[in-house]
mmCIF file of C-alpha atoms in Angstrom:
data_model
loop_
_atom_site.group_PDB
_atom_site.id
_atom_site.type_symbol
_atom_site.label_atom_id
_atom_site.label_comp_id
_atom_site.label_asym_id
_atom_site.label_seq_id
_atom_site.Cartn_x
_atom_site.Cartn_y
_atom_site.Cartn_z
ATOM 1 C CA MET H 1 0.000 0.000 0.000
ATOM 2 C CA GLN H 2 1.271 3.462 -0.904
ATOM 3 C CA ILE H 3 0.958 6.190 1.714
ATOM 4 C CA ALA H 4 2.508 9.599 1.119
ATOM 5 C CA GLY H 5 4.842 8.162 -1.493
ATOM 6 C CA GLN H 6 5.942 5.196 0.626
ATOM 7 C CA ASP H 7 5.248 1.552 -0.200
ATOM 8 C CA LEU H 8 4.190 0.056 3.129
ATOM 9 C CA SER H 9 3.499 -3.503 4.164
ATOM 10 C CA ALA H 10 3.304 -5.175 7.592
ATOM 11 C CA GLN H 11 2.655 -8.805 8.516
ATOM 12 C CA LYS H 12 0.744 -9.650 11.690
ATOM 13 C CA ALA H 13 2.601 -11.987 14.042
ATOM 14 C CA TYR H 14 0.968 -11.743 17.507
ATOM 15 C CA PHE H 15 -2.645 -12.832 18.057
ATOM 16 C CA ASP H 16 -3.227 -13.227 21.805
ATOM 17 C CA GLY H 17 -6.339 -11.071 22.266
ATOM 18 C CA THR H 18 -5.161 -8.572 19.682
ATOM 19 C CA HIS H 19 -3.436 -8.389 16.293
ATOM 20 C CA ARG H 20 0.038 -6.920 16.447
ATOM 21 C CA LEU H 21 3.323 -6.966 14.584
ATOM 22 C CA CYS H 22 5.241 -8.465 17.502
ATOM 23 C CA GLU H 23 4.951 -9.618 21.114
ATOM 24 C CA PRO H 24 4.387 -7.012 23.867
ATOM 25 C CA ALA H 25 7.818 -7.671 25.402
ATOM 26 C CA GLU H 26 9.457 -6.605 22.142
ATOM 27 C CA THR H 27 7.347 -3.435 22.059
ATOM 28 C CA ILE H 28 8.364 -2.585 25.635
ATOM 29 C CA ALA H 29 12.047 -3.129 24.849
ATOM 30 C CA ARG H 30 11.773 -0.882 21.794
ATOM 31 C CA VAL H 31 10.148 2.083 23.542
ATOM 32 C CA THR H 32 11.853 1.946 26.953
ATOM 33 C CA PRO H 33 14.959 3.947 25.903
ATOM 34 C CA HIS H 34 12.678 6.890 24.983
ATOM 35 C CA LEU H 35 10.525 7.059 28.116
ATOM 36 C CA ALA H 36 12.622 9.616 30.001
ATOM 37 C CA ARG H 37 12.662 11.877 26.945
ATOM 38 C CA MET H 38 8.855 11.858 26.928
ATOM 39 C CA GLY H 39 8.560 12.458 30.673
ATOM 40 C CA ILE H 40 7.143 9.014 31.493
ATOM 41 C CA THR H 41 8.493 8.512 34.985
ATOM 42 C CA ARG H 42 7.156 5.089 35.911
ATOM 43 C CA VAL H 43 4.812 2.231 35.083
ATOM 44 C CA ALA H 44 2.832 0.639 37.910
ATOM 45 C CA ASP H 45 1.115 -2.735 38.059
ATOM 46 C CA ILE H 46 -2.231 -1.991 39.780
ATOM 47 C CA THR H 47 -3.848 -5.377 39.124
ATOM 48 C CA GLY H 48 -4.002 -6.238 42.825
ATOM 49 C CA LEU H 49 -6.323 -3.357 43.680
ATOM 50 C CA ASP H 50 -9.242 -5.434 42.405
ATOM 51 C CA ARG H 51 -10.110 -9.049 43.133
ATOM 52 C CA ILE H 52 -10.447 -10.094 39.469
ATOM 53 C CA GLY H 53 -6.696 -10.483 39.074
ATOM 54 C CA LEU H 54 -6.399 -9.755 35.342
ATOM 55 C CA PRO H 55 -3.518 -7.432 34.385
ATOM 56 C CA VAL H 56 -3.944 -3.650 34.505
ATOM 57 C CA SER H 57 -1.081 -1.148 34.380
ATOM 58 C CA VAL H 58 -0.775 2.617 34.597
ATOM 59 C CA ALA H 59 1.909 4.835 33.059
ATOM 60 C CA ILE H 60 2.642 8.172 34.755
ATOM 61 C CA ARG H 61 3.590 11.323 32.821
ATOM 62 C CA PRO H 62 3.394 14.152 35.413
ATOM 63 C CA ASN H 63 3.860 17.122 33.052
ATOM 64 C CA ALA H 64 1.278 16.011 30.499
ATOM 65 C CA ARG H 65 -0.776 18.654 28.745
ATOM 66 C CA ALA H 66 -3.796 16.375 29.077
ATOM 67 C CA LEU H 67 -4.194 13.334 31.357
ATOM 68 C CA SER H 68 -1.079 12.546 33.377
ATOM 69 C CA THR H 69 -1.992 8.873 33.733
ATOM 70 C CA SER H 70 -2.502 6.330 30.968
ATOM 71 C CA GLN H 71 -4.088 2.970 31.674
ATOM 72 C CA GLY H 72 -3.296 -0.303 29.957
ATOM 73 C CA LYS H 73 -4.898 -3.731 29.847
ATOM 74 C CA GLY H 74 -4.257 -7.109 28.275
ATOM 75 C CA ARG H 75 -4.222 -10.829 28.770
ATOM 76 C CA THR H 76 -0.675 -10.772 30.145
ATOM 77 C CA ARG H 77 1.303 -8.454 32.399
ATOM 78 C CA GLU H 78 3.523 -7.459 29.475
ATOM 79 C CA ALA H 79 0.499 -6.719 27.280
ATOM 80 C CA ALA H 80 -0.990 -4.430 29.945
ATOM 81 C CA GLN H 81 2.322 -2.651 30.434
ATOM 82 C CA ALA H 82 2.822 -2.156 26.695
ATOM 83 C CA SER H 83 -0.761 -0.855 26.414
ATOM 84 C CA ALA H 84 -0.232 1.747 29.148
ATOM 85 C CA LEU H 85 3.107 2.867 27.759
ATOM 86 C CA MET H 86 1.875 3.221 24.196
ATOM 87 C CA GLU H 87 -1.139 5.257 25.306
ATOM 88 C CA SER H 88 1.146 7.625 27.210
ATOM 89 C CA ILE H 89 3.471 7.835 24.208
ATOM 90 C CA GLU H 90 0.524 8.703 21.961
ATOM 91 C CA GLY H 91 -0.438 11.541 24.284
ATOM 92 C CA TRP H 92 3.064 13.002 24.259
ATOM 93 C CA HIS H 93 3.137 13.024 20.451
ATOM 94 C CA GLY H 94 -0.373 14.487 20.207
ATOM 95 C CA GLU H 95 0.723 17.413 22.368
ATOM 96 C CA ARG H 96 3.748 18.147 20.164
ATOM 97 C CA ILE H 97 2.561 18.185 16.583
ATOM 98 C CA SER H 98 5.210 19.087 14.044
ATOM 99 C CA LEU H 99 3.502 19.401 10.670
ATOM 100 C CA PRO H 100 3.392 22.111 7.988
ATOM 101 C CA LEU H 101 0.787 24.729 8.967
ATOM 102 C CA ARG H 102 -1.299 27.360 7.155
ATOM 103 C CA ILE H 103 -3.535 30.133 8.417
ATOM 104 C CA GLU H 104 -6.537 30.505 6.131
ATOM 105 C CA SER H 105 -10.297 30.912 6.344
ATOM 106 C CA TRP H 106 -12.646 27.995 5.811
ATOM 107 C CA ASN H 107 -13.914 29.715 2.668
ATOM 108 C CA THR H 108 -10.427 29.935 1.184
ATOM 109 C CA MET H 109 -9.601 26.293 1.895
ATOM 110 C CA ALA H 110 -12.970 25.135 0.548
ATOM 111 C CA SER H 111 -12.397 27.088 -2.679
ATOM 112 C CA GLU H 112 -9.116 25.209 -3.243
ATOM 113 C CA ARG H 113 -10.222 21.636 -2.567
ATOM 114 C CA ASP H 114 -13.067 19.254 -1.805
ATOM 115 C CA LEU H 115 -13.557 20.068 1.876
ATOM 116 C CA PRO H 116 -16.235 18.341 3.970
ATOM 117 C CA ASP H 117 -18.805 20.339 5.897
ATOM 118 C CA PRO H 118 -17.566 21.695 9.265
ATOM 119 C CA LEU H 119 -20.172 19.574 11.066
ATOM 120 C CA ALA H 120 -18.486 16.460 9.692
ATOM 121 C CA PHE H 121 -15.284 17.446 11.520
ATOM 122 C CA GLY H 122 -17.012 17.687 14.901
ATOM 123 C CA LEU H 123 -18.100 21.295 15.381
ATOM 124 C CA ARG H 124 -18.647 22.064 19.065
ATOM 125 C CA ALA H 125 -22.229 22.731 20.153
ATOM 126 C CA ASP H 126 -21.167 25.995 21.823
ATOM 127 C CA ALA H 127 -19.186 27.249 18.818
ATOM 128 C CA HIS H 128 -20.073 29.548 15.957
ATOM 129 C CA LEU H 129 -17.829 29.102 12.948
ATOM 130 C CA ASP H 130 -17.415 32.187 10.776
ATOM 131 C CA PRO H 131 -16.126 30.749 7.470
ATOM 132 C CA ALA H 132 -14.506 34.081 6.619
ATOM 133 C CA LEU H 133 -12.268 34.155 9.717
ATOM 134 C CA PRO H 134 -8.785 32.571 9.739
ATOM 135 C CA LEU H 135 -8.084 29.134 11.208
ATOM 136 C CA VAL H 136 -4.888 27.159 11.654
ATOM 137 C CA TRP H 137 -4.641 24.197 9.267
ATOM 138 C CA ALA H 138 -2.196 21.272 9.253
ATOM 139 C CA LYS H 139 -0.988 19.344 6.223
ATOM 140 C CA VAL H 140 -1.966 15.659 6.227
ATOM 141 C CA TRP H 141 -2.469 12.754 3.821
ATOM 142 C CA ASP H 142 -5.887 11.618 2.564
ATOM 143 C CA LEU H 143 -5.973 7.816 2.529
ATOM 144 C CA MET H 144 -9.064 7.840 0.308
ATOM 145 C CA THR H 145 -7.888 10.155 -2.455
ATOM 146 C CA GLU H 146 -4.220 9.221 -1.953
ATOM 147 C CA SER H 147 -3.190 12.842 -2.020
ATOM 148 C CA PRO H 148 -2.046 15.625 0.351
ATOM 149 C CA ALA H 149 -4.765 17.504 2.205
ATOM 150 C CA TRP H 150 -5.296 20.053 4.985
ATOM 151 C CA VAL H 151 -7.392 19.733 8.149
ATOM 152 C CA PRO H 152 -8.081 22.141 11.017
ATOM 153 C CA TYR H 153 -5.233 21.901 13.522
ATOM 154 C CA GLU H 154 -7.747 21.598 16.367
ATOM 155 C CA THR H 155 -8.822 18.179 15.110
ATOM 156 C CA LEU H 156 -5.284 16.867 15.658
ATOM 157 C CA SER H 157 -3.909 18.496 18.804
ATOM 158 C CA THR H 158 -4.385 16.848 22.199
ATOM 159 C CA ALA H 159 -2.734 19.674 24.147
ATOM 160 C CA PHE H 160 -5.617 20.657 26.431
ATOM 161 C CA VAL H 161 -3.748 23.232 28.514
ATOM 162 C CA GLU H 162 -5.220 26.477 27.233
ATOM 163 C CA SER H 163 -6.707 29.698 28.539
ATOM 164 C CA GLU H 164 -10.387 30.628 28.650
ATOM 165 C CA ASP H 165 -10.114 32.810 25.549
ATOM 166 C CA GLN H 166 -8.725 29.897 23.506
ATOM 167 C CA ARG H 167 -11.914 27.848 23.406
ATOM 168 C CA PRO H 168 -11.727 25.717 20.238
ATOM 169 C CA LEU H 169 -14.353 25.669 17.518
ATOM 170 C CA LEU H 170 -13.978 21.956 16.853
ATOM 171 C CA LEU H 171 -13.887 19.057 19.259
ATOM 172 C CA LYS H 172 -10.406 18.350 20.588
ATOM 173 C CA THR H 173 -10.224 14.694 21.552
ATOM 174 C CA THR H 174 -7.848 11.745 21.539
ATOM 175 C CA ASN H 175 -10.304 9.905 19.297
ATOM 176 C CA GLY H 176 -8.275 8.415 16.437
ATOM 177 C CA LEU H 177 -4.911 8.866 18.174
ATOM 178 C CA ALA H 178 -2.952 5.609 18.035
ATOM 179 C CA SER H 179 0.533 4.175 18.103
ATOM 180 C CA GLY H 180 2.017 0.902 16.915
ATOM 181 C CA ASN H 181 5.071 -1.093 16.044
ATOM 182 C CA HIS H 182 4.569 -0.061 12.407
ATOM 183 C CA LEU H 183 2.807 2.868 10.770
ATOM 184 C CA LEU H 184 0.153 0.594 9.245
ATOM 185 C CA GLU H 185 -0.510 -1.048 12.612
ATOM 186 C CA ALA H 186 -1.049 2.382 14.167
ATOM 187 C CA ILE H 187 -3.381 3.495 11.342
ATOM 188 C CA VAL H 188 -5.540 0.368 11.581
ATOM 189 C CA HIS H 189 -5.936 0.705 15.338
ATOM 190 C CA ALA H 190 -6.763 4.410 15.001
ATOM 191 C CA LEU H 191 -9.487 3.545 12.497
ATOM 192 C CA PHE H 192 -10.913 0.835 14.749
ATOM 193 C CA GLU H 193 -11.193 3.430 17.519
ATOM 194 C CA LEU H 194 -13.009 5.902 15.269
ATOM 195 C CA ILE H 195 -15.443 3.195 14.138
ATOM 196 C CA GLU H 196 -16.011 2.174 17.764
ATOM 197 C CA ARG H 197 -16.817 5.703 18.951
ATOM 198 C CA ASP H 198 -19.127 6.273 15.969
ATOM 199 C CA ALA H 199 -20.993 3.032 16.754
ATOM 200 C CA LEU H 200 -21.358 3.910 20.442
ATOM 201 C CA THR H 201 -22.741 7.365 19.660
ATOM 202 C CA LEU H 202 -25.221 6.035 17.091
ATOM 203 C CA ALA H 203 -26.367 3.289 19.476
ATOM 204 C CA SER H 204 -26.979 5.865 22.205
ATOM 205 C CA LEU H 205 -29.186 7.891 19.854
ATOM 206 C CA ALA H 206 -31.105 5.092 18.143
ATOM 207 C CA ARG H 207 -33.545 4.366 20.993
ATOM 208 C CA ALA H 208 -33.826 0.847 19.604
ATOM 209 C CA PRO H 209 -34.084 -2.214 21.853
ATOM 210 C CA ARG H 210 -30.630 -2.909 23.241
ATOM 211 C CA ARG H 211 -28.963 -6.050 21.900
ATOM 212 C CA PHE H 212 -27.818 -7.769 25.079
ATOM 213 C CA ILE H 213 -26.026 -11.008 24.274
ATOM 214 C CA ALA H 214 -26.611 -14.336 25.975
ATOM 215 C CA GLN H 215 -23.076 -15.042 27.088
ATOM 216 C CA ASP H 216 -23.349 -18.805 26.748
ATOM 217 C CA MET H 217 -23.973 -18.242 23.015
ATOM 218 C CA ILE H 218 -20.530 -16.730 22.464
ATOM 219 C CA PRO H 219 -18.310 -19.375 20.817
ATOM 220 C CA ASP H 220 -14.998 -18.272 22.303
ATOM 221 C CA PRO H 221 -13.278 -20.452 24.951
ATOM 222 C CA TYR H 222 -11.282 -17.525 26.347
ATOM 223 C CA PHE H 223 -14.440 -15.483 26.852
ATOM 224 C CA GLN H 224 -16.235 -18.387 28.506
ATOM 225 C CA ALA H 225 -13.357 -18.896 30.950
ATOM 226 C CA LEU H 226 -13.318 -15.166 31.692
ATOM 227 C CA ALA H 227 -17.079 -15.085 32.282
ATOM 228 C CA ALA H 228 -16.764 -17.978 34.749
ATOM 229 C CA ARG H 229 -13.961 -16.154 36.551
ATOM 230 C CA LEU H 230 -16.024 -13.001 36.929
ATOM 231 C CA ASP H 231 -19.057 -14.919 38.148
ATOM 232 C CA LYS H 232 -16.937 -16.659 40.778
ATOM 233 C CA ALA H 233 -15.733 -13.224 41.923
ATOM 234 C CA GLY H 234 -19.334 -12.046 42.318
ATOM 235 C CA ILE H 235 -19.224 -9.615 39.407
ATOM 236 C CA VAL H 236 -22.105 -9.203 36.959
ATOM 237 C CA MET H 237 -21.068 -8.700 33.330
ATOM 238 C CA VAL H 238 -23.413 -7.457 30.594
ATOM 239 C CA ILE H 239 -22.347 -7.645 26.944
ATOM 240 C CA GLU H 240 -24.105 -5.568 24.294
ATOM 241 C CA ASP H 241 -23.666 -5.696 20.530
ATOM 242 C CA VAL H 242 -23.518 -2.115 19.213
ATOM 243 C CA THR H 243 -22.157 -2.901 15.743
ATOM 244 C CA SER H 244 -23.082 -0.113 13.326
ATOM 245 C CA ASP H 245 -23.970 -0.164 9.629
ATOM 246 C CA LEU H 246 -20.233 -0.409 8.928
ATOM 247 C CA ALA H 247 -20.550 -4.066 10.006
ATOM 248 C CA VAL H 248 -17.298 -4.056 11.976
ATOM 249 C CA PRO H 249 -17.926 -6.060 15.188
ATOM 250 C CA THR H 250 -18.299 -3.641 18.100
ATOM 251 C CA PHE H 251 -19.225 -4.535 21.674
ATOM 252 C CA THR H 252 -19.692 -2.758 24.940
ATOM 253 C CA CYS H 253 -19.230 -4.451 28.299
ATOM 254 C CA GLU H 254 -20.546 -3.231 31.620
ATOM 255 C CA MET H 255 -19.715 -4.851 34.928
ATOM 256 C CA ILE H 256 -20.543 -4.262 38.544
ATOM 257 C CA ASP H 257 -20.385 -6.038 41.889
ATOM 258 C CA ASP H 258 -23.501 -8.151 42.289
ATOM 259 C CA PRO H 259 -25.414 -6.515 45.193
ATOM 260 C CA ARG H 260 -27.036 -9.870 45.954
ATOM 261 C CA ARG H 261 -23.697 -11.532 46.729
ATOM 262 C CA GLY H 262 -21.830 -11.504 50.025
ATOM 263 C CA ASN H 263 -18.684 -9.842 48.641
ATOM 264 C CA TRP H 264 -20.540 -6.782 47.304
ATOM 265 C CA ARG H 265 -18.977 -3.354 47.832
ATOM 266 C CA ALA H 266 -20.061 0.141 46.866
ATOM 267 C CA LEU H 267 -18.265 0.527 43.543
ATOM 268 C CA PRO H 268 -19.564 2.325 40.431
ATOM 269 C CA SER H 269 -20.324 0.302 37.341
ATOM 270 C CA ALA H 270 -17.414 0.094 34.899
ATOM 271 C CA SER H 271 -17.673 -0.075 31.139
ATOM 272 C CA GLY H 272 -15.405 -1.005 28.271
ATOM 273 C CA HIS H 273 -15.709 -1.101 24.508
ATOM 274 C CA GLY H 274 -14.019 -2.895 21.666
ATOM 275 C CA THR H 275 -14.009 -2.935 17.865
ATOM 276 C CA HIS H 276 -12.145 -5.267 15.536
ATOM 277 C CA SER H 277 -12.678 -7.247 12.355
ATOM 278 C CA ASP H 278 -12.235 -10.388 14.455
ATOM 279 C CA PHE H 279 -15.217 -10.513 16.834
ATOM 280 C CA THR H 280 -13.214 -12.424 19.478
ATOM 281 C CA VAL H 281 -10.679 -9.577 19.604
ATOM 282 C CA ALA H 282 -13.466 -6.978 19.815
ATOM 283 C CA LEU H 283 -15.035 -8.902 22.722
ATOM 284 C CA SER H 284 -11.711 -9.314 24.490
ATOM 285 C CA ARG H 285 -11.021 -5.589 24.233
ATOM 286 C CA ALA H 286 -14.428 -4.647 25.593
ATOM 287 C CA VAL H 287 -14.179 -6.972 28.609
ATOM 288 C CA HIS H 288 -10.566 -6.144 29.435
ATOM 289 C CA GLU H 289 -11.279 -2.418 29.107
ATOM 290 C CA ALA H 290 -14.152 -2.771 31.582
ATOM 291 C CA ILE H 291 -11.784 -4.573 33.974
ATOM 292 C CA GLN H 292 -9.287 -1.752 33.445
ATOM 293 C CA SER H 293 -12.007 0.819 34.175
ATOM 294 C CA ARG H 294 -12.849 -0.921 37.463
ATOM 295 C CA VAL H 295 -9.248 -0.808 38.647
ATOM 296 C CA THR H 296 -8.911 2.799 37.489
ATOM 297 C CA ILE H 297 -11.995 3.766 39.520
ATOM 298 C CA ILE H 298 -10.627 1.945 42.550
ATOM 299 C CA SER H 299 -7.201 3.576 42.227
ATOM 300 C CA GLY H 300 -8.650 7.072 41.734
ATOM 301 C CA SER H 301 -5.563 7.958 39.726
ATOM 302 C CA ARG H 302 -7.100 9.592 36.638
ATOM 303 C CA ASP H 303 -7.177 13.374 36.411
ATOM 304 C CA ASP H 304 -10.754 13.356 35.092
ATOM 305 C CA LEU H 305 -12.395 11.312 37.852
ATOM 306 C CA PHE H 306 -14.633 13.443 40.069
ATOM 307 C CA PRO H 307 -16.928 12.754 43.054
ATOM 308 C CA HIS H 308 -20.020 12.535 40.844
ATOM 309 C CA ASP H 309 -18.398 9.660 38.950
ATOM 310 C CA TYR H 310 -18.728 7.594 42.113
ATOM 311 C CA ALA H 311 -22.334 8.589 42.840
ATOM 312 C CA ASP H 312 -24.018 5.502 41.376
ATOM 313 C CA ALA H 313 -22.005 3.332 43.774
ATOM 314 C CA LEU H 314 -24.388 4.470 46.490
ATOM 315 C CA SER H 315 -27.535 3.631 44.499
ATOM 316 C CA LEU H 316 -28.523 0.040 45.112
ATOM 317 C CA GLU H 317 -31.458 0.549 42.728
ATOM 318 C CA ALA H 318 -29.144 1.455 39.848
ATOM 319 C CA GLN H 319 -26.959 -1.562 40.506
ATOM 320 C CA LEU H 320 -29.912 -3.934 40.638
ATOM 321 C CA ALA H 321 -31.114 -2.503 37.312
ATOM 322 C CA LEU H 322 -27.841 -3.501 35.713
ATOM 323 C CA THR H 323 -27.998 -6.995 37.147
ATOM 324 C CA GLU H 324 -31.508 -7.317 35.697
ATOM 325 C CA ALA H 325 -30.145 -6.283 32.284
ATOM 326 C CA ALA H 326 -27.949 -9.349 32.413
ATOM 327 C CA ASN H 327 -31.125 -11.432 32.229
ATOM 328 C CA ARG H 328 -32.557 -9.611 29.192
ATOM 329 C CA THR H 329 -30.337 -11.395 26.720
ATOM 330 C CA GLN H 330 -30.952 -12.847 23.296
ATOM 331 C CA SER H 331 -29.342 -15.497 21.157
ATOM 332 C CA TRP H 332 -26.535 -14.232 19.030
ATOM 333 C CA MET H 333 -24.566 -15.481 16.079
ATOM 334 C CA PRO H 334 -21.055 -14.164 15.463
ATOM 335 C CA PRO H 335 -20.466 -12.312 12.200
ATOM 336 C CA ILE H 336 -18.997 -14.419 9.432
ATOM 337 C CA LEU H 337 -15.978 -12.655 7.991
ATOM 338 C CA PRO H 338 -15.083 -13.604 4.400
ATOM 339 C CA THR H 339 -11.372 -13.067 4.958
ATOM 340 C CA THR H 340 -8.941 -13.153 7.839
ATOM 341 C CA HIS H 341 -6.501 -10.360 7.116
ATOM 342 C CA MET H 342 -2.964 -11.422 7.907
ATOM 343 C CA ARG H 343 -1.456 -8.157 6.727
ATOM 344 C CA PHE H 344 -2.286 -4.723 8.092
ATOM 345 C CA GLU H 345 -2.489 -3.142 4.644
ATOM 346 C CA ASP H 346 -5.216 -5.613 3.616
ATOM 347 C CA GLU H 347 -7.216 -4.906 6.761
ATOM 348 C CA LEU H 348 -6.877 -1.156 6.239
ATOM 349 C CA GLN H 349 -8.056 -1.436 2.642
ATOM 350 C CA ALA H 350 -11.093 -3.480 3.688
ATOM 351 C CA LEU H 351 -12.042 -0.861 6.308
ATOM 352 C CA LEU H 352 -11.625 2.014 3.851
ATOM 353 C CA ASP H 353 -13.846 0.158 1.367
ATOM 354 C CA ARG H 354 -16.585 -0.085 4.022
ATOM 355 C CA LEU H 355 -16.359 3.654 4.652
ATOM 356 C CA ARG H 356 -16.619 4.387 0.927
ATOM 357 C CA ALA H 357 -19.682 2.173 0.640
ATOM 358 C CA LEU H 358 -21.445 4.455 3.130
ATOM 359 C CA GLY H 359 -20.479 7.621 1.282
ATOM 360 C CA ILE H 360 -17.528 8.649 3.447
ATOM 361 C CA ASP H 361 -14.985 10.062 1.009
ATOM 362 C CA HIS H 362 -12.066 11.227 3.155
ATOM 363 C CA ALA H 363 -9.823 9.661 5.789
ATOM 364 C CA TYR H 364 -7.122 12.114 6.824
ATOM 365 C CA LEU H 365 -3.884 10.725 8.204
ATOM 366 C CA ALA H 366 -1.582 12.885 10.318
ATOM 367 C CA ASP H 367 1.699 11.064 10.830
ATOM 368 C CA LEU H 368 2.881 12.364 14.199
ATOM 369 C CA SER H 369 5.951 10.111 14.322
ATOM 370 C CA ARG H 370 9.192 11.901 15.096
ATOM 371 C CA ASP H 371 12.555 11.012 13.574
ATOM 372 C CA ASP H 372 14.292 11.619 16.901
ATOM 373 C CA VAL H 373 12.064 9.060 18.650
ATOM 374 C CA GLY H 374 11.168 6.573 15.943
ATOM 375 C CA ILE H 375 7.855 5.277 17.369
ATOM 376 C CA PRO H 376 4.960 5.245 14.864
ATOM 377 C CA VAL H 377 2.128 7.501 16.114
ATOM 378 C CA VAL H 378 -0.793 8.776 14.054
ATOM 379 C CA LYS H 379 -3.942 10.838 14.406
ATOM 380 C CA LEU H 380 -6.695 9.839 12.014
ATOM 381 C CA VAL H 381 -9.592 12.157 11.179
ATOM 382 C CA VAL H 382 -12.554 10.729 9.260
ATOM 383 C CA PRO H 383 -15.192 13.419 8.608
ATOM 384 C CA GLY H 384 -18.623 11.843 8.753
ATOM 385 C CA LEU H 385 -17.954 9.382 11.566
ATOM 386 C CA GLU H 386 -19.591 10.575 14.763
ATOM 387 C CA PRO H 387 -17.325 11.568 17.678
ATOM 388 C CA PRO H 388 -17.990 10.498 21.274
ATOM 389 C CA ARG H 389 -20.962 12.228 22.887
ATOM 390 C CA SER H 390 -20.010 14.895 25.383
ATOM 391 C CA ALA H 391 -21.394 18.075 26.899
ATOM 392 C CA VAL H 392 -20.362 20.001 23.764
ATOM 393 C CA TYR H 393 -21.210 17.325 21.181
ATOM 394 C CA ARG H 394 -23.123 18.508 18.127
ATOM 395 C CA PRO H 395 -24.678 15.696 16.045
ATOM 396 C CA GLY H 396 -23.446 15.182 12.507
ATOM 397 C CA ALA H 397 -25.257 13.779 9.488
ATOM 398 C CA ARG H 398 -25.100 10.121 10.588
ATOM 399 C CA ALA H 399 -26.436 10.981 14.016
ATOM 400 C CA ALA H 400 -29.206 13.139 12.535
ATOM 401 C CA SER H 401 -30.263 10.240 10.297
ATOM 402 C CA VAL H 402 -30.406 7.808 13.242
ATOM 403 C CA THR H 403 -32.313 10.309 15.382
ATOM 404 C CA ALA H 404 -34.829 10.953 12.598
ATOM 405 C CA ALA H 405 -35.353 7.211 12.120
ATOM 406 C CA ALA H 406 -35.880 6.795 15.867
ATOM 407 C CA ALA H 407 -38.447 9.613 15.899
ATOM 408 C CA LYS H 408 -40.272 8.117 12.927
ATOM 409 C CA GLY H 409 -40.392 4.758 14.661
ATOM 410 C CA ARG H 410 -41.959 6.321 17.735
ATOM 411 C CA LEU H 411 -44.603 8.129 15.650
ATOM 412 C CA THR H 412 -45.583 5.035 13.673
#
C-alpha cells in the first residue's frame, strides 16, 4: 500500500487477544529507551487493587498537557504494560505536533479543494464558525484520495492546557490517536477506535431495543473462561452488541459487583468497549477495558475522575437494574468474515472500502511520528464518523439520520 509516497506492508505476528506486529515484550524493549525523553516517569502494576486479578497497568507522565496517567490492559502483564506505555506515548506526540501549517479561512480552503462540511469534523455545540475568519490548518495525507490535504489543527492536537479565551471551535479529543510497532498497525488501530466511537454514539441515539447477548452463546473459549472467573468473583457482566452499519464487530461491556452476593462493595459500574474485524478480539477488548475501568476507579488515579463519577455506587437501585439487564439477553450469532486479514495493509483497505460504501470520502492521516524518537504515532480524522458524545457534542449527518429514524419509529 502506498501512503505519502511510501510503499508500506506489515505482517501480523501476535494474536493473543489482539493483532500486532510483535509480542508485547518486544514493544516494551523498543520504547523503553525513549521514556525519560517523553517524561514518562514510571509504570505501575495496579492489578491487585481489584479481586479479578487480570492485568492492569498505569503509566505516569506528570507534566502532560492532558491526562497525566494512561491505563493499559491485556491478557498478560507485558500486554498491559505495553498498552499503558503506548497510550502515554501517543499523548506526548499528540501534544507536540510538528507538521506544515497554514492560516486561512474555511472559505479559502474550501475554494481550493473538496472540503467536507464543518459539522463532519465535529463542530462544538457551543461554537459559531465564521467561514470568513482565519483558522490554523495542518498538512496531512488523505488515505481515500491518496493525495495531500489540509485539516483544522484543532482536530489533531491533544494539548488541552489552554486559557479561557482559547476555546476551540472543533472538538479536541484523543479519538483516532494511536501508536504501533509499524505505521500501518497504528493506522488500523486508530481507524478501529473511530469506528467504535461512531458506533457507540449512534447506538446511544437510536432508541432501539438494546442487543444484550446471551453469554453462553458466544463461541470463544477464552471469553467463557473469563465469564466464569467473573461470576466466581461475584461480578455481573453485561455484553451488548452495538455494531453499526459499517458491520465491523463492536461490543460494549458493563460490569458491577452483584449486590445480591456476600462480597458486594459500593463501587460504580465500569464499562469497556471494543471494535475489531475479528469478533473475538473486539469482545476481548471490551471486557478487558471494563476490567481496566474498574481498577482505574478503585485507584482514583485519573485526572478526570470526580466525586459525581462515584455517585451511582451508592444507588442500590441502579446496581440492581444492571444486574436485571444481564437477564434480558438474546441469542446471538457471530459475524462471518469472508477473509482473515494477515497483513495490516489488507485490513486497512477493507475498512476504507466499508467507509466508501457508506459515502464517506475522506480519511485524513496525520503522521505524528518523530525522527528523533522513531515510534509510529498517528492521528486519524474521518469526517462523517460521529465523535464520542459529550457536553459540547453537536450531532453530525449520521447521528441526525439515526435520530430521525428513531423519531419516525416512535410516531408510527
